[in-house]
Amino acid sequence: MDFRFTEEQELLIDSLEELLQREAPEQLMAELDERHEFPYKPWQALADHGILSLGIPEEYGGTPADIQTLTLVCETMGRHAFSLAIIYSLGIITIRDIVQFGSPEIKERVLTGFVQGDPPVALGITEPQAGSDAAALKTRADIDGDRVTFNGNKMYCTLAEMSKYILLMTRDPNGENPYESISMWLLPTDTPGLRYNKLAKVGWWCIPSYEVFIENASVPLDHLVGEINRGWPQLMANFEIERLALCAASVGAAEASYNDAVAYANQRVQFGRPIGSFQAVQHILTDMAIKIENMKHYIYKIAWMMDNDLPVRAEHAMCKLYVARASCEVIDSAMQVMGGLGYTMDHRVQRLWRDIRLMRIGGGTDEIMYNIAGPQLLKRAKLA
Amino acid sequence: MNIIVCAKITPDPSDIEARGDGSISLERAEWIIGGFDLPAVEAGVRLIEAHGGTLTVLSAGPRPIAQSKLKKDLLSRGPDALAMVVDDRLRDADTAFTARVLAQAARKLDGFDLVLCGEGSADLYFQQVGLQLGELLGVPTLNAVNHIALEGDTLVVERDLEDEVEVLEVPLPAVLSVTTDIHEARLPSMKEILKAGKKPVTEWSLDDLDLPDGSGNQSEVLRTSAPEQARRKQERIEGGPDEAAKKLVEALQREGLI
Amino acid sequence: MADNDIYVFSEKPGLLAELIAGARGLAGQRGGRVVAVCLGTRAQAEQAGQRGADGLMWLGELPPDRLVDDYLPTLAGLVERDSPFLVMIGATRRGRALAGRLAARLGVTALSDVLGFDLQSGDLRIRHMIFGGGAVREERPLAGPAVATVGPGVFEALPAGSSSALDPGEPVPFVSPPWQARLRERKQRPPAAVNLAAARRVVCPGRGVAKQEDLAMVEELAQLLRAELACTRPLAEGLGWLPRERYIGISGANLRADLYVGVGVSGQVQHLIGMNRTRVVVAINKDGSAPIFANADYGVVGDLYAVVPALIAALKERSGA
């Protein structure tokens, strides 16, 4: 079993790390976070460097890339500029859905702009009454001739008005099976009838989330992405990669916090010696290192399985469950090692600590991950 | 335009290790492309992008320079091809030997209009090879170039000297050593990294080059040792900013400085 | 003929004087002379003689349309004719160009930025820095004449009038070079506002300073300490906050000061090489593991944005301001 990356992957990571050090240095990311400002310039630098072109067809300015490469990109970004990694990961599902299911006109419209630096397409699925129970969404699409009119509410829609488009999920209330009544649409965010209310969150400060009020917002019918009533399976097709990308970003962030903690432990002197010389601190750091190793191997394995077209239904959920919790634990431990300094706004560990917590909730809660994996595991045991 | 850019691949000088006997070793260092050479590659690429032609990177050194990843790294920065003189007899080659090898290799390539070199190598930084190379090739050669423009058939360069800038028309073919100011080296994009592995690489040994007699080192290294460290007090001044400031002022007073 | 002589050249009179001084002991050991090769006015050539040279070769004045580099064939002709055992060239950019081209013509290697020369049983040995300041290398040329470049500040010039004047005579005939770059224009640089090599005290901000505006506070500290303002290389070459003459490092200025105060300087090797001949080194940095602390006499681990204002206040209080 060869655990090494390819030379191309290594070169890409080196190049990306240098880019991030130049364009997204810690000082800048901290400032943008504190000002709750979207990282436009670093994002544009990613675009100019071709990072946003990965996984997009060449005819739209894209560069073919396997999932392992995408994973490494997200992990590297997570380590240097977690916010950028999150933004990038959130775009994976919407952009890939468009690549897979969008009409040529929609692809032309969205993908070329994205490769050149547009913020990712936002996902409009969650609603005040539909979170984990996503299929309980009520936003409706009423078709009249060659136009479709939307009405409803979306909640925790990240990026929303900052994006050019929302990938909007609607449901036909008359459908028998909710999972076969959901449709997917490309909704330009400046369509009349849309109102945005920014939410105040404890973290992800430079990545705004909104409540979106949709009142008779109307677009041409050709804004349908894929097929009517096929929205749910279309969305699910790329949820696994999205979760993997978020996992990779989280692993990067966890490793960043570990690097900070171990450097601190070597330098901070208490009781006449560096605190890293105390067993208690060594135990904490060792546990952190073990979790980071585990998380890395898990995401690389899932990426490998996906690249080899192996089903990952239970596997990816288990990975997401583990990585979300373990990265929260690692970053929390980092804060513990760094003590008072870690709790102040002067140091980045507080930002990682606030930002990582959402990983256990967003992209599918821990509990939903159990719900996906659990039955699968028992089913497989029965079939064996 | 046919451009050759010389780049030296060396052990990373930040990986030096001090041995017990005070000597310095780079044995465990990773081999890297010289940081001063990358702006030269960039300068060459930009000239080709503006005026058409081909860019070949030329490098000479012992076996480790031919690592696959290093070749791809060089080729991912815009050149069309790579030529390498790979021979362990080039380990610790001095500037005279290196310049002769590069000159012979440049003659073997398909002719050139311009050869670009960086300011100096990453490990030794003697800032000499480019100039020796130009003189050996018998063509105009200048250093400290921080700006190159092709105006029709005339190459116009700016030479950044201590007290002034010389604006010069340089007859081609020429060899120019460029400063790091000339351009910021581009970071390889994924597209370029993927294409790199498919670009042509030519590898020669010294025997392929027909070097004239007497080519070889013109100097001998006697010893490489750690520099003398000034012994410092290393006193830490404790306390918050105000307290530390006071103590520091007292220390400066004791030292007779204020 | 001249095979114990040392030929010394620099287009900069000050540097030429330093090299002449440096060459004297070495030439003396071999029983040879120091011959200054001068490019400049007759008066400048005469002055070179007064700085300790035994012999003088005057190349004449540099005409406005000619480059210093155009004198390579003339210089090479002299060296090939006389075979001195060493040619010392001042390590300016032009000097390096001449040294490299001369070495190639002579079939020898150019010994760059030499910090010290030595004779062992009549054999020349030199010392210079390599690995970005991480090591010192001793080398010996295998063939002669040896060609070496020497930078400013390595040797100390003899005062004017140290030796009797020499008559430059008629200029050495100019040998037309096989190629010439046509000089379109010389763009003047404003004269350097500071000579760090001569500064006795220096305050040096580094990357720990977040914004250019924050330099004002560092400048105030420098003024209170009656120090010059220097900086690390990234602040000059990368960020362009300060002119190049102010950076301390291997290719930048080399200090021989009484006091150096590093503010937000991490202490990269290249910078340390430039400043560690200072008598007292003070470091202020947020990161206690920064390499500068091992190279400092007094270290304050703290945020410069708190420590520098406190230091300014303490200094003002002390002077009763």
CSV table of C-alpha atoms in Angstrom, one decimal, chain B residues 13 16 24 26 36 92 94-96 100 119 122-128 131-132 135-136 138-144 151 154 156 158-171 179-181 217-237 239 241-242 244-246 248-249 251-258, chain C residues 12 67 69 72 92-94 96-97 99-101 103-105 107-113 125 128-143 149 179-189 201 225-226 233 237 244 251 258-259 275-282 284 288 293-301 306-307 310-311 314-315 318:
chain,number,residue,atom,x,y,z
B,13,PRO,CA,21.0,25.9,2.5
B,16,ILE,CA,22.5,22.8,7.0
B,24,ILE,CA,29.0,21.9,8.1
B,26,LEU,CA,24.3,19.6,3.7
B,36,PHE,CA,17.1,33.5,-7.4
B,92,ASP,CA,30.8,20.9,-5.7
B,94,ASP,CA,33.2,25.6,-8.9
B,95,THR,CA,32.0,28.6,-11.0
B,96,ALA,CA,34.7,28.1,-13.7
B,100,ARG,CA,32.2,25.8,-19.0
B,119,GLU,CA,21.6,36.7,-9.5
B,122,ALA,CA,20.8,29.5,-3.6
B,123,ASP,CA,23.6,27.8,-1.9
B,124,LEU,CA,26.8,29.7,-2.8
B,125,TYR,CA,25.5,33.0,-4.2
B,126,PHE,CA,28.8,33.8,-5.8
B,127,GLN,CA,27.1,35.8,-8.5
B,128,GLN,CA,29.6,34.8,-11.1
B,131,LEU,CA,29.1,36.5,-16.4
B,132,GLN,CA,31.7,33.7,-16.9
B,135,GLU,CA,32.4,35.6,-21.7
B,136,LEU,CA,33.0,31.9,-22.6
B,138,GLY,CA,31.9,35.3,-26.6
B,139,VAL,CA,28.6,37.3,-26.4
B,140,PRO,CA,27.6,40.5,-24.7
B,141,THR,CA,27.1,39.8,-21.0
B,142,LEU,CA,25.8,42.0,-18.3
B,143,ASN,CA,24.5,41.6,-14.7
B,144,ALA,CA,22.1,43.4,-12.4
B,151,GLU,CA,11.8,46.8,-29.1
B,154,THR,CA,16.6,45.7,-30.2
B,156,VAL,CA,16.7,47.2,-24.2
B,158,GLU,CA,17.9,48.4,-17.4
B,159,ARG,CA,20.8,47.7,-15.2
B,160,ASP,CA,20.2,48.4,-11.5
B,161,LEU,CA,23.5,49.7,-10.1
B,162,GLU,CA,24.4,51.1,-6.7
B,163,ASP,CA,24.2,54.7,-7.7
B,164,GLU,CA,22.3,54.8,-11.0
B,165,VAL,CA,20.4,52.8,-13.5
B,166,GLU,CA,21.9,52.2,-16.9
B,167,VAL,CA,19.5,52.0,-19.8
B,168,LEU,CA,21.2,49.9,-22.4
B,169,GLU,CA,20.7,48.5,-25.9
B,170,VAL,CA,22.2,45.1,-25.9
B,171,PRO,CA,23.2,43.3,-29.2
B,179,THR,CA,18.0,40.5,-10.3
B,180,THR,CA,15.1,39.2,-8.3
B,181,ASP,CA,13.3,42.5,-8.9
B,217,ASN,CA,37.5,22.9,-10.9
B,218,GLN,CA,40.0,25.8,-10.8
B,219,SER,CA,39.8,26.0,-7.0
B,220,GLU,CA,39.8,23.6,-4.1
B,221,VAL,CA,37.6,23.7,-1.1
B,222,LEU,CA,39.6,23.3,2.0
B,223,ARG,CA,37.1,23.5,4.7
B,224,THR,CA,33.4,24.4,5.3
B,225,SER,CA,32.7,25.3,8.9
B,226,ALA,CA,30.2,27.0,11.1
B,227,PRO,CA,30.6,30.7,11.4
B,228,GLU,CA,31.9,32.1,14.7
B,229,GLN,CA,29.0,33.0,16.9
B,230,ALA,CA,29.2,36.2,18.8
B,231,ARG,CA,28.6,35.2,22.4
B,232,ARG,CA,25.5,36.9,23.6
B,233,LYS,CA,24.2,37.4,27.2
B,234,GLN,CA,20.7,36.1,26.2
B,235,GLU,CA,19.1,37.8,29.2
B,236,ARG,CA,15.3,37.7,29.2
B,237,ILE,CA,13.7,40.8,30.6
B,239,GLY,CA,7.4,41.5,33.1
B,241,PRO,CA,5.3,46.1,28.8
B,242,ASP,CA,5.8,48.9,31.3
B,244,ALA,CA,10.0,45.4,30.8
B,245,ALA,CA,10.5,48.9,29.3
B,246,LYS,CA,11.9,50.2,32.6
B,248,LEU,CA,15.4,47.6,29.5
B,249,VAL,CA,16.2,51.3,30.0
B,251,ALA,CA,20.1,47.8,31.1
B,252,LEU,CA,21.0,50.2,28.4
B,253,GLN,CA,22.2,52.6,31.1
B,254,ARG,CA,24.4,50.0,32.6
B,255,GLU,CA,25.8,49.4,29.1
B,256,GLY,CA,26.7,53.0,28.9
B,257,LEU,CA,24.5,53.6,25.9
B,258,ILE,CA,22.1,56.1,27.4
C,12,LYS,CA,34.6,53.4,-6.6
C,67,LEU,CA,30.5,51.7,-19.6
C,69,ASP,CA,32.4,47.0,-18.4
C,72,LEU,CA,37.4,44.4,-19.5
C,92,THR,CA,30.1,46.4,-6.7
C,93,ARG,CA,27.7,45.0,-9.3
C,94,ARG,CA,30.0,46.3,-12.0
C,96,ARG,CA,31.4,41.4,-10.1
C,97,ALA,CA,30.8,41.6,-13.8
C,99,ALA,CA,35.7,39.8,-12.1
C,100,GLY,CA,33.6,37.0,-13.7
C,101,ARG,CA,34.5,37.9,-17.2
C,103,ALA,CA,38.2,35.0,-14.6
C,104,ALA,CA,36.6,33.3,-17.7
C,105,ARG,CA,39.2,34.9,-19.9
C,107,GLY,CA,40.6,30.2,-17.3
C,108,VAL,CA,40.3,30.6,-13.5
C,109,THR,CA,37.5,30.8,-11.1
C,110,ALA,CA,36.4,34.0,-9.5
C,111,LEU,CA,36.5,34.0,-5.7
C,112,SER,CA,33.5,36.1,-4.6
C,113,ASP,CA,33.0,38.4,-1.6
C,125,ARG,CA,43.9,30.9,0.7
C,128,HIS,CA,34.1,33.7,2.4
C,129,MET,CA,30.5,33.0,3.5
C,130,ILE,CA,28.2,30.5,1.8
C,131,PHE,CA,24.9,28.8,2.5
C,132,GLY,CA,23.2,32.2,3.0
C,133,GLY,CA,25.5,33.0,5.9
C,134,GLY,CA,25.2,29.6,7.4
C,135,ALA,CA,28.8,28.6,6.9
C,136,VAL,CA,32.3,29.9,6.2
C,137,ARG,CA,34.3,28.3,3.4
C,138,GLU,CA,38.1,28.2,3.0
C,139,GLU,CA,39.2,27.8,-0.6
C,140,ARG,CA,42.4,28.0,-2.6
C,141,PRO,CA,42.7,28.8,-6.2
C,142,LEU,CA,44.5,26.1,-8.2
C,143,ALA,CA,45.7,28.4,-11.0
C,149,THR,CA,36.0,40.3,-5.3
C,179,TRP,CA,30.9,44.1,-28.3
C,180,GLN,CA,29.4,47.1,-26.7
C,181,ALA,CA,26.1,47.8,-25.1
C,182,ARG,CA,24.9,51.2,-26.3
C,183,LEU,CA,24.2,53.5,-23.4
C,184,ARG,CA,20.8,55.2,-24.0
C,185,GLU,CA,20.6,56.9,-20.7
C,186,ARG,CA,21.8,57.0,-17.1
C,187,LYS,CA,18.9,57.4,-14.6
C,188,GLN,CA,20.2,58.9,-11.5
C,189,ARG,CA,19.2,57.7,-8.1
C,201,ARG,CA,23.2,52.7,16.8
C,225,LEU,CA,17.9,56.5,21.2
C,226,ARG,CA,19.7,58.7,18.7
C,233,ARG,CA,15.2,42.8,3.9
C,237,GLU,CA,12.7,44.7,-1.0
C,244,ARG,CA,17.2,49.4,0.0
C,251,SER,CA,23.5,41.7,0.5
C,258,ASP,CA,27.3,49.8,19.5
C,259,LEU,CA,23.6,49.2,19.8
C,275,MET,CA,24.0,42.8,12.5
C,276,ASN,CA,25.8,40.5,14.9
C,277,ARG,CA,29.1,42.5,15.0
C,278,THR,CA,27.1,44.9,17.2
C,279,ARG,CA,28.3,45.3,20.8
C,280,VAL,CA,24.8,45.3,22.4
C,281,VAL,CA,21.8,43.6,20.8
C,282,VAL,CA,18.3,44.1,22.1
C,284,ILE,CA,11.6,42.7,21.1
C,288,GLY,CA,9.7,33.7,22.4
C,293,PHE,CA,16.7,35.8,21.1
C,294,ALA,CA,19.6,33.4,21.1
C,295,ASN,CA,21.6,36.2,19.4
C,296,ALA,CA,20.6,39.0,21.7
C,297,ASP,CA,22.0,40.3,24.9
C,298,TYR,CA,18.7,41.6,26.2
C,299,GLY,CA,15.4,40.1,25.0
C,300,VAL,CA,11.8,41.2,25.7
C,301,VAL,CA,9.2,38.6,24.8
C,306,ALA,CA,2.8,47.5,23.8
C,307,VAL,CA,6.5,47.4,24.5
C,310,ALA,CA,6.2,51.8,26.9
C,311,LEU,CA,9.9,52.1,26.0
C,314,ALA,CA,10.3,55.3,29.8
C,315,LEU,CA,13.0,57.0,27.7
C,318,ARG,CA,14.2,59.4,32.1
